[in-house]
PDB file of C-alpha atoms in Angstrom:
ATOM      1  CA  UNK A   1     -19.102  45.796  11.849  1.00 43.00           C
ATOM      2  CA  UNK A   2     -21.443  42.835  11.355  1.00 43.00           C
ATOM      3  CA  UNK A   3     -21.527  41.010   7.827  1.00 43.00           C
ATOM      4  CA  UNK A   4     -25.060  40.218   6.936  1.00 49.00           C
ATOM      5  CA  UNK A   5     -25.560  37.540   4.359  1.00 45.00           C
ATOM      6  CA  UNK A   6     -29.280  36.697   3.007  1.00 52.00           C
ATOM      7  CA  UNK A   7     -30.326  33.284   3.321  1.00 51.00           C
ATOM      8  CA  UNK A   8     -30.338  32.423  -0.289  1.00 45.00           C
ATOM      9  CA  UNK A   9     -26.565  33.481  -0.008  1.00 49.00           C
ATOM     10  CA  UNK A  10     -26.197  31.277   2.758  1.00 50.00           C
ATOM     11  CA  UNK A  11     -28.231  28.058   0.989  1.00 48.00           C
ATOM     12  CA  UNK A  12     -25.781  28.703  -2.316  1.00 40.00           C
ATOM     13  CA  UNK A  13     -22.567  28.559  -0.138  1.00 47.00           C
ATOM     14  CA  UNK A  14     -24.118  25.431   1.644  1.00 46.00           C
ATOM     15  CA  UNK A  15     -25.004  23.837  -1.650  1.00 38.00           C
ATOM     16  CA  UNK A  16     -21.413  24.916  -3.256  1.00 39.00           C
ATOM     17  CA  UNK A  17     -19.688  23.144  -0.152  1.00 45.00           C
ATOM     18  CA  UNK A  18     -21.699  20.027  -0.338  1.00 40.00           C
ATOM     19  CA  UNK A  19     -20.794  19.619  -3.804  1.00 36.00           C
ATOM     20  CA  UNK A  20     -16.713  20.119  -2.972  1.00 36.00           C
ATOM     21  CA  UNK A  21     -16.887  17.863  -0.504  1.00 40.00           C
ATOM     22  CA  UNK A  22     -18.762  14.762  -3.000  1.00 36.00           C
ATOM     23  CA  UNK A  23     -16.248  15.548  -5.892  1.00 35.00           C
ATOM     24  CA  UNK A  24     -13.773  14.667  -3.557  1.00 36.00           C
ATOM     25  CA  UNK A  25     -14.953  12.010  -1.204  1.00 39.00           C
ATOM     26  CA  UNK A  26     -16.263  10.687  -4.474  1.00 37.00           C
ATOM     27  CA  UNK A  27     -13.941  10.321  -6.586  1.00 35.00           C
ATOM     28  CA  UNK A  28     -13.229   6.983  -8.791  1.00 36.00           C
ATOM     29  CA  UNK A  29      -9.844   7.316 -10.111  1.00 36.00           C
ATOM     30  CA  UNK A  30      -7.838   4.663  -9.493  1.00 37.00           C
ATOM     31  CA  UNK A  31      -5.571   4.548 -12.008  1.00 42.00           C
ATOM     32  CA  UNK A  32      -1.717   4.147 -11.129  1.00 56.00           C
ATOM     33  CA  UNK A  33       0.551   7.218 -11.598  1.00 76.00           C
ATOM     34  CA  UNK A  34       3.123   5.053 -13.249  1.00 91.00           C
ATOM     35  CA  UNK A  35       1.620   3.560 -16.501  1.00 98.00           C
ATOM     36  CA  UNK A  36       4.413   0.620 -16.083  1.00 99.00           C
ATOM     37  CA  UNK A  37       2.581  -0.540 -13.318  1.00 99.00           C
ATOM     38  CA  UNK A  38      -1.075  -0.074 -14.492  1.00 98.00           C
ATOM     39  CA  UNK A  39      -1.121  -4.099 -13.958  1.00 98.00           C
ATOM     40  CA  UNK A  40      -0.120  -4.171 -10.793  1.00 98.00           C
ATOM     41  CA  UNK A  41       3.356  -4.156  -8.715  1.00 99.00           C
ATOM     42  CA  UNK A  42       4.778  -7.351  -7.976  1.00 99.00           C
ATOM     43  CA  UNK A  43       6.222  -7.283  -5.265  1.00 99.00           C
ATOM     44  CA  UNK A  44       5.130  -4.400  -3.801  1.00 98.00           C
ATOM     45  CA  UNK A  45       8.213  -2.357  -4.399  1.00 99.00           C
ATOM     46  CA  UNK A  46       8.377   1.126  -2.649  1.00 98.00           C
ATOM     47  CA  UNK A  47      10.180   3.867  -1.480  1.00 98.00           C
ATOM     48  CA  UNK A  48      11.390   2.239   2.391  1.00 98.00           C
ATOM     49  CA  UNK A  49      12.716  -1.145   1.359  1.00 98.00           C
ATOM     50  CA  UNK A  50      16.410  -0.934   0.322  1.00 98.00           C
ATOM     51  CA  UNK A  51      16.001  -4.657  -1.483  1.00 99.00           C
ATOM     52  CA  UNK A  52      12.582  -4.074  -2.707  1.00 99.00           C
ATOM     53  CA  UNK A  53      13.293  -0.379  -3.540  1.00 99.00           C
ATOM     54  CA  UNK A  54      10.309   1.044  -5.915  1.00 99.00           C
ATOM     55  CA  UNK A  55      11.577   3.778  -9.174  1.00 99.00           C
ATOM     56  CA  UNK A  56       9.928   5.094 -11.352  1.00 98.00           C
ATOM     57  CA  UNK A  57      11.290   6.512 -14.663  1.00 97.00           C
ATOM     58  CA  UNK A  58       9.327   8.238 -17.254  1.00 96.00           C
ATOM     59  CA  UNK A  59       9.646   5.288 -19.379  1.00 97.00           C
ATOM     60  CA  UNK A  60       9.693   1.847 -17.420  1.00 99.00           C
ATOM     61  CA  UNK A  61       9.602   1.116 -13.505  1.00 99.00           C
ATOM     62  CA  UNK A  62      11.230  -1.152 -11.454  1.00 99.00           C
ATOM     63  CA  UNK A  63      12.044  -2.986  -7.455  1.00 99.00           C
ATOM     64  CA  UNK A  64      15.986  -2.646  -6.831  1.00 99.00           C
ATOM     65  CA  UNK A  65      17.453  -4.481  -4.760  1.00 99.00           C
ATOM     66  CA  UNK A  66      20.851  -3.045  -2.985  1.00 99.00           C
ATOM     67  CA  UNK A  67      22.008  -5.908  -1.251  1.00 99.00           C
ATOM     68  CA  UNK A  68      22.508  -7.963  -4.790  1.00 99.00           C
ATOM     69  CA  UNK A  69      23.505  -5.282  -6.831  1.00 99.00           C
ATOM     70  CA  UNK A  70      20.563  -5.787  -9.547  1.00 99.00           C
ATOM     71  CA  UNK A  71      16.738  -4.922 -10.105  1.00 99.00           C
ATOM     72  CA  UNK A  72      14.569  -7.515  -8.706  1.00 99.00           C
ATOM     73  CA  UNK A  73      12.089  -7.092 -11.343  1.00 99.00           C
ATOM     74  CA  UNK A  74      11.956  -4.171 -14.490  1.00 99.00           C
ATOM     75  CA  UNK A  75       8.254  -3.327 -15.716  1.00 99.00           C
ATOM     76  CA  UNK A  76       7.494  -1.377 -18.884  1.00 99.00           C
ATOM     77  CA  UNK A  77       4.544  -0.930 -21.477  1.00 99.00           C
ATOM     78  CA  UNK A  78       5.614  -1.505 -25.303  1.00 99.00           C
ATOM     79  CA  UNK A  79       3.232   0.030 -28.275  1.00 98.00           C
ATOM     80  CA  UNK A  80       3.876   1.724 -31.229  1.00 98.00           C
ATOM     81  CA  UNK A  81       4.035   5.059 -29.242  1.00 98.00           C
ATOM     82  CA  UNK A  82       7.525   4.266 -28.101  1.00 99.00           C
ATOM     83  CA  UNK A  83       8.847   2.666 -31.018  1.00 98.00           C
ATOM     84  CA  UNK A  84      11.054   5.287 -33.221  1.00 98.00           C
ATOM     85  CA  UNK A  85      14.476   4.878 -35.000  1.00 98.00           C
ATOM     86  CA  UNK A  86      16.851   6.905 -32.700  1.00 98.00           C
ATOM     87  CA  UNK A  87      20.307   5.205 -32.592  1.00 98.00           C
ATOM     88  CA  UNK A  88      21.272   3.272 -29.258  1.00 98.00           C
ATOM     89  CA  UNK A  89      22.975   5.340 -27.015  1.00 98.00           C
ATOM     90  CA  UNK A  90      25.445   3.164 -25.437  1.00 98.00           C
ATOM     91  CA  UNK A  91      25.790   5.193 -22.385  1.00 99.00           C
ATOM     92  CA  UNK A  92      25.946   3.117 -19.421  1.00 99.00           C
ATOM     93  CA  UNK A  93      26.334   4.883 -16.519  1.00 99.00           C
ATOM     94  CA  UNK A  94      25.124   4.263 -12.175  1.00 99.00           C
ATOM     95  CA  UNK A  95      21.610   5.569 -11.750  1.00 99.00           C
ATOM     96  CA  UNK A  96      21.585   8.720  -9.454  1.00 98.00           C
ATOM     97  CA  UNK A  97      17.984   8.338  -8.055  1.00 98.00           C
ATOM     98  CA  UNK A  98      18.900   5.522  -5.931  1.00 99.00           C
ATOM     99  CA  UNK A  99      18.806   6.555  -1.928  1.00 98.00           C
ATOM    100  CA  UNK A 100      22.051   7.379   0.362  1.00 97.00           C
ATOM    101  CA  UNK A 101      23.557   4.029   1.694  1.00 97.00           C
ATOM    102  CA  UNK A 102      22.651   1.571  -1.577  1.00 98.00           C
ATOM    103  CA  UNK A 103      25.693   1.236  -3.689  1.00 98.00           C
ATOM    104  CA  UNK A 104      25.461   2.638  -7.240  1.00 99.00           C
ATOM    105  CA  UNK A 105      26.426  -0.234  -9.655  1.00 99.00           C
ATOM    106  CA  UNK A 106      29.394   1.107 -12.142  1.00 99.00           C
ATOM    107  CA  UNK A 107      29.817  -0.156 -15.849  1.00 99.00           C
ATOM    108  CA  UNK A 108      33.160  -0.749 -14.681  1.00 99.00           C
ATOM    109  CA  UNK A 109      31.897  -3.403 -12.053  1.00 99.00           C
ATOM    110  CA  UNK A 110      31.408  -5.875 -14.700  1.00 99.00           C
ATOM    111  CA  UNK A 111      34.675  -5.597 -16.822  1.00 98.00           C
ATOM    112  CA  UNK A 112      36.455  -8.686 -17.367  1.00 98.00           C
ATOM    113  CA  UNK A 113      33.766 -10.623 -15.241  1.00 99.00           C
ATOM    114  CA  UNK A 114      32.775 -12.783 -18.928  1.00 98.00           C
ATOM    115  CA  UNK A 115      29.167 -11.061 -17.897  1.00 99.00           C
ATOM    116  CA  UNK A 116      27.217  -8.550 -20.384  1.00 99.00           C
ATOM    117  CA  UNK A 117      25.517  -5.887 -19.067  1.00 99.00           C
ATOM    118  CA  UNK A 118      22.049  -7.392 -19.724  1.00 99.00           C
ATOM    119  CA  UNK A 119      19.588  -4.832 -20.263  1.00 99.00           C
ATOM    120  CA  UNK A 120      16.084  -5.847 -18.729  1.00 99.00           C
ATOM    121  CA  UNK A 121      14.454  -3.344 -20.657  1.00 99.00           C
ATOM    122  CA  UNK A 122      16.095  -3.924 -23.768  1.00 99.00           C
ATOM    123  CA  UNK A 123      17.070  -0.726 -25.588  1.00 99.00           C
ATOM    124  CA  UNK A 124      15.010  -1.756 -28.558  1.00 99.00           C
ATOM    125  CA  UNK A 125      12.260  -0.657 -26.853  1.00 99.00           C
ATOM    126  CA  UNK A 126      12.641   2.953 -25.926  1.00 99.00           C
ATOM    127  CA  UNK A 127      13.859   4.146 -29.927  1.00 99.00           C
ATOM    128  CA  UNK A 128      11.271   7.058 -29.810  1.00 98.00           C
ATOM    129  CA  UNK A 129      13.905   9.482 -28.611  1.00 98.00           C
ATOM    130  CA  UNK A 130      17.660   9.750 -27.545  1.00 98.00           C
ATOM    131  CA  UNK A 131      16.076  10.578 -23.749  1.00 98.00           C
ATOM    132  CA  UNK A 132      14.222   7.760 -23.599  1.00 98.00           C
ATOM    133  CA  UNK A 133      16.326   5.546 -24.763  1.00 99.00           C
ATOM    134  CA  UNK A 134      19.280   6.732 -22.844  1.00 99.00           C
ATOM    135  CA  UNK A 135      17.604   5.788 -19.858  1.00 99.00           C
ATOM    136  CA  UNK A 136      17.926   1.845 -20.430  1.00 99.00           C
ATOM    137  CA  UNK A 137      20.902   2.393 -20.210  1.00 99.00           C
ATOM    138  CA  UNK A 138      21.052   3.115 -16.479  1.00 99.00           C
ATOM    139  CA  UNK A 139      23.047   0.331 -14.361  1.00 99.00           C
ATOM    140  CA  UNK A 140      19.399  -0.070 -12.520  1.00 99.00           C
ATOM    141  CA  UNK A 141      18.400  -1.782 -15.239  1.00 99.00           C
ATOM    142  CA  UNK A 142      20.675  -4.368 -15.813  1.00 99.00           C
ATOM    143  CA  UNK A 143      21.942  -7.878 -14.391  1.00 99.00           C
ATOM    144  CA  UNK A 144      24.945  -9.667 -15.430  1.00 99.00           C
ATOM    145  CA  UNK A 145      24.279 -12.415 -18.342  1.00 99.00           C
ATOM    146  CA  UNK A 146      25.583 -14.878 -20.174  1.00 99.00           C
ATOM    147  CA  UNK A 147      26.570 -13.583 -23.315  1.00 99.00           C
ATOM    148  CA  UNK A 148      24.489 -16.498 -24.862  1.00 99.00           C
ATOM    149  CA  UNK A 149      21.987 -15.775 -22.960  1.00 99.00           C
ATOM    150  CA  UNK A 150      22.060 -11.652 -23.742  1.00 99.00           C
ATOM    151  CA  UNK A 151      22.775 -11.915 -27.529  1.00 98.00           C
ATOM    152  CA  UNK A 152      20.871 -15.058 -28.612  1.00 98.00           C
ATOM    153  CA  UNK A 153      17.244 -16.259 -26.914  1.00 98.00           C
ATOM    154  CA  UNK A 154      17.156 -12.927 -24.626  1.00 99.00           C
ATOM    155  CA  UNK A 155      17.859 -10.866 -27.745  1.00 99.00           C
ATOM    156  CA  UNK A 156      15.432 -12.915 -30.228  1.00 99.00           C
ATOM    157  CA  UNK A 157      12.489 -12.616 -27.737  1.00 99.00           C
ATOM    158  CA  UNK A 158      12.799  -8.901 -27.473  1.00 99.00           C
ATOM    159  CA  UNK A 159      12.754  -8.627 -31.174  1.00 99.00           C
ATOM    160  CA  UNK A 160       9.416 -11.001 -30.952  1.00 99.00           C
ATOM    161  CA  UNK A 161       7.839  -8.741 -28.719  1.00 99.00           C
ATOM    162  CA  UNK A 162       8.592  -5.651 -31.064  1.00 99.00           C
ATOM    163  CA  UNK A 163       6.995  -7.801 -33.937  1.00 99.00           C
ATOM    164  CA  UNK A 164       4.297  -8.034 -32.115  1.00 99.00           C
ATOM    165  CA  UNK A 165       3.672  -4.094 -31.232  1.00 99.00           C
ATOM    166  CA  UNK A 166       3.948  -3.734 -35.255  1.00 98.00           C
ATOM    167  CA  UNK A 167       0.752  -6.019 -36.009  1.00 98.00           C
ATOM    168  CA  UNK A 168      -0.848  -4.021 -33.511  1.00 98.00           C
ATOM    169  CA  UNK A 169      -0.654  -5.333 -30.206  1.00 99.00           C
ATOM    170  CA  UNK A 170       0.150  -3.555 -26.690  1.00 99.00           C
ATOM    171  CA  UNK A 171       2.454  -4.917 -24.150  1.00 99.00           C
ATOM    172  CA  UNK A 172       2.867  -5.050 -20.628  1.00 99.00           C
ATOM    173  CA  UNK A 173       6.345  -6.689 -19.738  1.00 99.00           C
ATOM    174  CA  UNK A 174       7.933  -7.466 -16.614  1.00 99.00           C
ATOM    175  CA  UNK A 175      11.164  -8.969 -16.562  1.00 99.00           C
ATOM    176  CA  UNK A 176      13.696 -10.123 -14.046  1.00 99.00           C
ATOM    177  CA  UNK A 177      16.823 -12.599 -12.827  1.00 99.00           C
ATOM    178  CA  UNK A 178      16.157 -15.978 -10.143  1.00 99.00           C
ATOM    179  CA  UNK A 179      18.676 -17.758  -7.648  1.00 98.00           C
ATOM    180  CA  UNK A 180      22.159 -16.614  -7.199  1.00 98.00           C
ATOM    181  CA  UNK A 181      24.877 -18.445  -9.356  1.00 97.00           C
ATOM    182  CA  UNK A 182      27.960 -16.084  -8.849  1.00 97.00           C
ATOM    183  CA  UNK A 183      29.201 -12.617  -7.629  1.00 99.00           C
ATOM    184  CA  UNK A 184      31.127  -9.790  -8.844  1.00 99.00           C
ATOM    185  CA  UNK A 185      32.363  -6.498  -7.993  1.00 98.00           C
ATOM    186  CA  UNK A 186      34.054  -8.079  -4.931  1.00 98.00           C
ATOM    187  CA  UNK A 187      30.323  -9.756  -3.889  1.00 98.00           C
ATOM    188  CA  UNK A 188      28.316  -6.134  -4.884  1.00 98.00           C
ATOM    189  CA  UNK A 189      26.683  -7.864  -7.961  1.00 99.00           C
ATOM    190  CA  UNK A 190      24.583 -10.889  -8.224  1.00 99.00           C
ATOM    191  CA  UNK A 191      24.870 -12.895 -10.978  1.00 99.00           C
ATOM    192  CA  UNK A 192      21.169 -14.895 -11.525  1.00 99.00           C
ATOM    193  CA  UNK A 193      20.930 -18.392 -12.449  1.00 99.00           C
ATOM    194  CA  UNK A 194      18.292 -17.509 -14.549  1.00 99.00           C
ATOM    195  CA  UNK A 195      16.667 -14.955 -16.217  1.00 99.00           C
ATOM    196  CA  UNK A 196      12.824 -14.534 -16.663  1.00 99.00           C
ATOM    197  CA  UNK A 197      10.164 -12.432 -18.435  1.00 99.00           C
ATOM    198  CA  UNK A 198       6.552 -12.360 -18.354  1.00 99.00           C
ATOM    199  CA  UNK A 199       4.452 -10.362 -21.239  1.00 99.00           C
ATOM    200  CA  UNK A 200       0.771  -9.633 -20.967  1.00 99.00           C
ATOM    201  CA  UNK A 201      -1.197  -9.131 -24.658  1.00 99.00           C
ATOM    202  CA  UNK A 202      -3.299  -7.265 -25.416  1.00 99.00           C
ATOM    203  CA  UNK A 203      -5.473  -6.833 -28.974  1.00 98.00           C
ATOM    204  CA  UNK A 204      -7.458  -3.650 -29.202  1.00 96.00           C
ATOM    205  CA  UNK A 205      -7.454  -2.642 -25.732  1.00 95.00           C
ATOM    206  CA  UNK A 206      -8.444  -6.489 -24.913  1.00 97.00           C
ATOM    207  CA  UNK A 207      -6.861  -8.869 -22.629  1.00 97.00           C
ATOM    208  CA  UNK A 208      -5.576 -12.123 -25.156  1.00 97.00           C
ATOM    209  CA  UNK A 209      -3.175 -13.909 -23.411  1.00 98.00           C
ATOM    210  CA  UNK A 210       0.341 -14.355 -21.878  1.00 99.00           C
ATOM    211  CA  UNK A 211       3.971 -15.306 -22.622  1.00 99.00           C
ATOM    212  CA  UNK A 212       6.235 -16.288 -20.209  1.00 99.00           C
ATOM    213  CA  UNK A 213       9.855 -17.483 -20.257  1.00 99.00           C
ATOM    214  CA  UNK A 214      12.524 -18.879 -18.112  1.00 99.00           C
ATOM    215  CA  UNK A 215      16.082 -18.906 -19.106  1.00 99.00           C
ATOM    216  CA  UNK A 216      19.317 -20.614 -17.769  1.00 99.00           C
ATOM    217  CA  UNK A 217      21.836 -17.814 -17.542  1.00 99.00           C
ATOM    218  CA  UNK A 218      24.172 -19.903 -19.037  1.00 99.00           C
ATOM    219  CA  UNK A 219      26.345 -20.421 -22.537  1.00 98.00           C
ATOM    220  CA  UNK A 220      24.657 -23.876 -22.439  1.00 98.00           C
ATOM    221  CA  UNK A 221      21.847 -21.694 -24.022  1.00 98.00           C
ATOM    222  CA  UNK A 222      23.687 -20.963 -27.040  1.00 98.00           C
ATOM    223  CA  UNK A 223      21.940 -21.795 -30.392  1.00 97.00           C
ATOM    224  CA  UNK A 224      18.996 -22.428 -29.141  1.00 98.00           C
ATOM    225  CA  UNK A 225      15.424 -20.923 -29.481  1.00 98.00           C
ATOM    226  CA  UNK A 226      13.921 -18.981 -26.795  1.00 99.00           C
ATOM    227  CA  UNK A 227      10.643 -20.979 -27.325  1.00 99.00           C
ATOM    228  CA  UNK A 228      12.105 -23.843 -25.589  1.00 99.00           C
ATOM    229  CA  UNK A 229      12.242 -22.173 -22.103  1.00 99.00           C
ATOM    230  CA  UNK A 230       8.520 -20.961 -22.424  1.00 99.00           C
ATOM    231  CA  UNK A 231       6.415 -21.643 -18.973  1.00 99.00           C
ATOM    232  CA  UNK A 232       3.142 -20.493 -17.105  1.00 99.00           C
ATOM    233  CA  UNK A 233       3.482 -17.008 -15.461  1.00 99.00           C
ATOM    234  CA  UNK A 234       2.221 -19.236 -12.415  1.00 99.00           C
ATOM    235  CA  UNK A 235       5.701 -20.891 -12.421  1.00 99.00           C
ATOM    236  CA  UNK A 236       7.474 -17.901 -12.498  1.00 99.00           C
ATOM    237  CA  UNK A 237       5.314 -16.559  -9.912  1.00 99.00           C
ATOM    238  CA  UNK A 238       6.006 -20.071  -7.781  1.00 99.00           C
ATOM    239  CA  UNK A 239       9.783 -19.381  -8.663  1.00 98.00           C
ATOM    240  CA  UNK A 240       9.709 -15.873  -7.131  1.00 99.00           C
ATOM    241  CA  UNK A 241       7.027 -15.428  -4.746  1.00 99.00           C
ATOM    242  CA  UNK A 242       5.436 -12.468  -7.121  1.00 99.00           C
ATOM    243  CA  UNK A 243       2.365 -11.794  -7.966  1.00 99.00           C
ATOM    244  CA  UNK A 244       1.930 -10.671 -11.553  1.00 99.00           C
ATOM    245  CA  UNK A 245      -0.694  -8.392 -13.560  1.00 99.00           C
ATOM    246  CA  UNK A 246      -2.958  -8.412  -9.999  1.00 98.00           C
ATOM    247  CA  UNK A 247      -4.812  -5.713 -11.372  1.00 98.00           C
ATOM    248  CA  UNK A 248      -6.316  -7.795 -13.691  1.00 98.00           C
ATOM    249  CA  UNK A 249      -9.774  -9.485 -13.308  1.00 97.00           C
ATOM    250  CA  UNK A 250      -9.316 -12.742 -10.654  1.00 97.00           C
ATOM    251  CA  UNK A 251     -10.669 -15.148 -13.061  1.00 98.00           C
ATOM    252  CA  UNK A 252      -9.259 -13.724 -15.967  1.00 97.00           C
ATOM    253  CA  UNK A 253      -5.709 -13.858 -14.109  1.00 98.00           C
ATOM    254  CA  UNK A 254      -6.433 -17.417 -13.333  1.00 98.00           C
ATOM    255  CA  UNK A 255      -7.025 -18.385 -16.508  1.00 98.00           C
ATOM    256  CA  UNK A 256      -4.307 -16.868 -18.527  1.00 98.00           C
ATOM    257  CA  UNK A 257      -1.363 -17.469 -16.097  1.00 99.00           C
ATOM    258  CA  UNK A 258      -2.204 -21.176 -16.196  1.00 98.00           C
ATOM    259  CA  UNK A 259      -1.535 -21.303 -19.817  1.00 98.00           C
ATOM    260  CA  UNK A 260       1.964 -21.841 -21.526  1.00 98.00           C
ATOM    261  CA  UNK A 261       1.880 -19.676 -24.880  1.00 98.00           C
ATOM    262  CA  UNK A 262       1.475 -21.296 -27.867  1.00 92.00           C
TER     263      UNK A 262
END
C-alpha cells in the first residue's frame, strides 16, 4: 500500500527538518562543562596523559600527574555560593577516580616525612556542605609542604581570598607546586620547591585584576607575610610553561598578567 502525503505535508516536514538541522549546526554554546575551568585549562589536562591527567570533581578540577605523586595544577571558583559553616572533615583518603596503572597517593605516604598534607584547594573553601568539603580532602589534591609554608603565608592567603568573596567579589583560583626539592614514599611523591597560586578578580561579573604568588616550600618562610612572594601571573606562567585564564580577552590577558597586585 502506497502512503500519499499532500504537498503542504511534504513543505512542513521540509521546513521542520531545515530548522533541526540550524538549531544544531548553529549552535553558540561554548561554555565549559566544568565551571573550574570556565577560564581556560592550563595545561591542557585530559583524560590520555597519565602526568597531565584531567578530573573533574563537582567542586574544583585539576591535571595529576602520576609519575610525581601530586596535582600539577588544582583549579576552583570561590563566591559566596560555596561558602557555609560545615566543620572540616579531616578525612584524607587516595582518590578512586584516578585510572588503572597511576598509583593512588595514601595519607600514610607522608607520615613522619616533616611534610603536611598541603591542601591546594584549601578546605576553607568548600564549607557549604560536609560533601563538598570532604572532597578537598582527597590525596589528589594535595602536595607535601613545609609546615611554614602550609600553616603560615599559604594559610593567611587563603583566608585573604575568603575576605575577599565576603565584600563581594568572585574568584577563579588555580594553584600548584614548581621544581622538585625532595621525594617520599620511597620516590612516589614529589616534594616542590615551591608552591604557587594565581587568582583572577572579578567585581560584579567584571574582570579587575590578578594576584599571583610564589612561595619557597621551605621553614625559611616562617613569620613572614605572604605579600612578600607576590609576582606577575606571567612569571608563574614563565616558571611553568602554563598558560593561565586563556579564555579571557587577549588584550585584557596581557594587561592584567603583567601586573604584580597591589
Amino acid at each position: 500500500m502506497l502512503l500519499s502525503f499532500s504537498s503542504t505535508s511534504i513543505r512542513i516536514l521540509i521546513i521542520k527538518l531545515i530548522l533541526i538541522l540550524l538549531l544544531t549546526g548553529c549552535s553558540t554554546d561554548t561554555s565549559p562543562k566544568n565551571i573550574h575551568l570556565k577560564y581556560g585549562n592550563p595545561s591542557q589536562a585530559n583524560a590520555k596523559d597519565f602526568n597531565n591527567y584531567l578530573l573533574e570533581k563537582p567542586n574544583y578540577a585539576l591535571s595529576y600527574n602520576c609519575s610525581a605523586g601530586i596535582p600539577n595544577w588544582v583549579s576552583w571558583q570561590l563566591n559566596r555560593f560555596w561558602l557555609g559553616s560545615v566543620d572540616r572533615s579531616n578525612d584524607f583518603r587516595p582518590d578512586l577516580d584516578l585510572p588503572d596503572g597511576c598509583y593512588a597517593v595514601r595519607p600514610s605516604d607522608y607520615r613522619g616525612t616533616g611534610y603536611d598534607k598541603g591542601h591546594l584547594i584549601p578546605s576553607g573553601d568548600r564549607t557549604i556542605s560536609q560533601t563538598d568539603n570532604s572532597t578537598t580532602f582527597l590525596m589528589t589534591n594535595m602536595i607535601p609542604q613545609s609546615p611554614a609554608n602550609n600553616r603560615e603565608v599559604w594559610r593567611e592567603l587563603e583566608e585573604y581570598s575568603r575576605q575577599l568573596v565576603s565584600e563581594g567579589k568572585e574568584l577563579y583560583i588555580v594553584a600548584g607546586g614548581e621544581g622538585k626539592k625532595n621525594v617520599i614514599a620511597q620516590g612516589k611523591v614529589t616534594v616542590p620547591s615551591y608552591t604557587w597560586k594565581v587568582i583572577l578578580v572579578l567585581s560584579n561579573g567584571n574582570v579587575e585584576q590578578t594576584i599571583a604568588v610564589r612561595m619557597p616550600n621551605t621553614e625559611e618562610v616562617a613569620r613572614t607575610d605572604w605579600r612578600d612572594y607576590l609576582v606577575s601571573v606571567d612569571e608563574i606562567e614563565q616558571k611553568t610553561g602554563y598558560d593561565f585564564f586563556s579564555a579571557l580577552n587577549k588584550n585584557i590577558q596581557q594587561k592584567i598578567e603583567a601586573k604584580v597586585y597591589q
